[in-house]
Amino acid sequence: GAGVSQSPSNKVTEKGKDVELRCDPISGHTALYWYRQSLGQGLEFLIYFQGNSAPDKSGLPSDRFSAERTGGSVSTLTIQRTQQEDSAVYLCASSPTNGELFFGEGSRLTVL
Amino acid sequence: AQSVSQHNHHVILSEAASLELGCNYSYGGTVNLFWYVQYPGQHLQLLLKYFSGDPLVKGIKGFEAEFIKSKFSFNLRKPSVQWSDTAEYFCAVLADNFNKFYFGSGTKLNVKP
């Protein structure tokens, strides 16, 4: 389909391992967001990409978290040395300029 | 800093009851306003949106929301809820100066059959 695609849908990892989460936005959408949704919590903003501008990283919880967006399309969120508190659903969303957000299904991360 | 406040964290209603979920934001300029819904086990999807024009907007499944600029509010309403409306509802604001979405903390609605 033409929606936002995220992979993997589920990831179980051991504490201390690195993980990469991928987001393939809707073609032509200039904005891409990463959010985190923990059990019982709302949407926690992580990072925002808009076109060729420098990303807004103000929501990243620690320097173990990083993200990049290559060619203005696919984005990868990397979590290094995972901790148990990183367990959550990581949501990606894309948007045309000043338009609505379209969300992916999310990547559920479990850190044992 | 921008903020979006949803006053009700958890609402429990019986079927056919009326629903109003509050949403207030802090930004004095032009805003685009949204309500998103997340049904159990599903991804977030748009319920309705306001960009301009009639401040009373209608969305899917009988939901509506009213933008009251003077009150910085965008409350969600439905005259008669159904069990299938059980979900989590998020208010979001896109402020023109910031070009970034801000979400409220969400309201969990539980409709008892």
XYZ file of C-alpha atoms in Angstrom:
225
model
C 0.000 0.000 0.000
C 0.944 3.673 0.015
C 1.013 4.163 3.768
C 3.874 4.644 6.212
C 5.783 1.410 6.598
C 7.778 0.498 9.686
C 10.038 -2.443 10.360
C 10.444 -4.566 12.289
C 6.952 -4.693 13.720
C 8.306 -6.460 16.794
C 11.812 -6.571 18.170
C 12.989 -8.367 21.277
C 16.540 -7.667 22.310
C 18.826 -8.087 25.259
C 19.865 -5.219 27.438
C 23.011 -3.576 26.095
C 22.425 -4.473 22.450
C 21.943 -1.906 19.705
C 18.738 -1.804 17.656
C 17.732 -0.119 14.434
C 14.169 0.743 13.563
C 13.235 1.686 10.041
C 10.556 3.971 8.669
C 9.553 4.308 5.049
C 7.313 7.379 4.764
C 4.687 8.155 2.194
C 6.325 9.245 -1.024
C 6.519 13.015 -1.360
C 5.957 13.771 2.307
C 8.493 16.330 3.429
C 8.110 15.901 7.179
C 8.918 12.796 9.182
C 8.457 12.322 12.909
C 9.448 9.694 15.426
C 7.387 9.286 18.583
C 7.563 6.843 21.439
C 4.501 5.386 23.129
C 5.075 3.600 26.382
C 2.461 1.570 28.219
C -0.020 3.937 29.785
C 1.766 6.985 28.423
C 0.916 9.410 25.676
C 2.948 10.204 22.621
C 6.482 11.269 23.427
C 8.091 13.304 20.657
C 11.571 12.131 19.761
C 12.784 13.754 16.557
C 11.472 15.625 13.538
C 12.838 15.928 10.018
C 11.585 18.582 7.603
C 12.957 18.576 4.108
C 16.630 19.457 3.994
C 16.568 21.384 7.254
C 18.534 20.294 10.273
C 16.444 17.840 12.284
C 14.815 18.842 15.546
C 16.359 16.408 18.007
C 14.996 18.075 21.104
C 12.943 15.058 22.125
C 15.660 12.423 22.106
C 15.889 11.148 25.697
C 19.615 10.453 25.735
C 22.685 10.332 23.522
C 22.052 6.618 23.047
C 19.293 7.626 20.643
C 19.992 8.882 17.149
C 18.165 9.070 13.873
C 18.901 9.865 10.303
C 16.906 10.365 7.184
C 18.628 9.483 3.959
C 17.753 11.211 0.720
C 14.767 12.854 2.299
C 12.946 9.558 2.435
C 13.689 6.515 4.591
C 14.575 7.120 8.218
C 16.372 4.934 10.728
C 16.103 5.337 14.486
C 19.051 3.782 16.302
C 19.145 2.988 19.993
C 22.535 2.030 21.325
C 23.154 -0.021 24.454
C 19.458 -0.568 24.995
C 18.004 -0.405 28.480
C 14.799 -1.909 29.814
C 13.206 1.532 30.028
C 13.581 1.806 26.249
C 10.833 -0.804 25.864
C 7.983 0.896 24.055
C 6.241 1.211 20.722
C 8.171 3.482 18.401
C 5.909 5.288 15.976
C 6.870 6.950 12.755
C 4.656 9.442 10.980
C 5.011 11.482 7.833
C 3.257 14.573 6.625
C 3.093 16.843 3.650
C 3.990 20.405 4.556
C 1.442 21.724 7.057
C -0.731 18.719 6.490
C -2.012 15.919 8.672
C 0.172 13.193 10.075
C -0.006 9.696 8.719
C 1.185 7.094 11.178
C 2.785 3.741 10.648
C 1.851 0.639 12.591
C 4.773 1.101 14.922
C 7.708 -1.016 16.015
C 7.258 -2.686 19.380
C 10.593 -2.916 21.168
C 11.072 -5.175 24.158
C 14.353 -5.042 26.018
C 14.928 -8.023 28.272
C 6.927 26.425 24.826
C 3.928 25.053 23.040
C 1.659 22.701 24.917
C -1.524 20.777 24.400
C -3.617 19.843 27.404
C -6.178 17.105 27.549
C -7.932 17.366 30.870
C -9.532 13.954 31.010
C -7.113 11.067 31.177
C -9.660 8.325 31.505
C -13.371 8.508 30.754
C -15.894 5.748 31.311
C -19.325 6.017 29.724
C -22.284 3.820 29.049
C -23.504 3.346 25.507
C -25.722 6.169 24.234
C -24.191 8.667 26.644
C -22.889 11.932 25.243
C -19.184 12.558 25.044
C -17.078 15.671 25.302
C -13.307 15.499 25.563
C -11.470 18.692 26.337
C -8.412 19.986 24.510
C -6.658 23.279 25.107
C -3.494 24.562 23.525
C -1.100 27.376 24.202
C -0.255 29.289 21.059
C -1.528 32.660 19.934
C -0.975 32.398 16.214
C -2.517 30.413 13.423
C -3.008 26.749 14.213
C -4.197 23.624 12.511
C -5.982 21.309 14.919
C -6.476 17.582 14.878
C -7.988 14.729 16.781
C -6.461 11.303 16.325
C -7.866 8.021 17.565
C -6.156 4.765 18.413
C -8.449 1.764 18.639
C -7.172 -1.216 20.637
C -4.411 -2.946 18.731
C -4.509 -0.502 15.855
C -2.380 2.395 14.720
C -3.224 6.041 15.137
C -5.617 7.436 12.588
C -7.119 10.802 11.894
C -10.564 11.434 13.334
C -11.029 15.010 12.178
C -9.110 18.196 11.487
C -9.542 21.939 11.400
C -7.515 24.150 9.093
C -9.782 27.137 8.493
C -13.398 28.115 7.830
C -16.333 26.760 9.819
C -15.068 26.227 13.357
C -17.404 23.276 13.811
C -15.859 20.358 11.997
C -17.299 16.939 11.492
C -15.266 13.800 11.321
C -15.755 10.114 10.905
C -18.137 7.995 12.949
C -20.317 10.876 14.078
C -17.607 12.807 15.876
C -17.364 16.565 15.732
C -15.143 19.215 17.264
C -15.495 22.925 17.769
C -12.628 25.350 17.502
C -13.098 28.262 19.896
C -10.237 30.625 19.239
C -10.911 32.850 22.244
C -10.659 29.862 24.541
C -7.770 28.166 22.720
C -9.891 25.052 22.724
C -10.791 22.273 20.326
C -13.110 19.964 22.223
C -14.249 16.678 20.742
C -17.901 15.689 20.963
C -20.217 12.869 20.077
C -23.926 12.895 20.976
C -24.254 9.168 21.553
C -21.252 6.888 22.008
C -21.067 3.250 21.064
C -19.060 0.401 22.523
C -16.916 0.500 19.380
C -15.767 4.012 20.308
C -13.625 2.527 23.050
C -10.192 3.855 22.179
C -7.577 6.401 23.097
C -8.052 9.903 21.720
C -5.272 12.382 21.104
C -5.557 16.071 20.399
C -2.797 17.619 18.280
C -1.826 21.098 17.196
C 0.280 22.202 14.261
C 1.407 25.773 14.867
C 2.396 27.765 11.813
C 5.522 29.264 13.312
C 6.903 25.944 14.382
C 5.761 23.575 11.700
C 5.789 20.789 14.242
C 2.998 18.724 15.723
C 2.336 18.853 19.444
C 0.215 16.134 20.998
C -1.786 16.015 24.177
C -1.272 13.186 26.627
C -4.333 11.343 25.377
C -7.699 10.372 26.832
C -8.687 6.766 27.204
C -12.372 6.260 26.575
C -14.021 3.113 27.809
C -17.617 2.630 26.670
C -19.538 0.010 28.591
C -22.043 -2.000 26.557
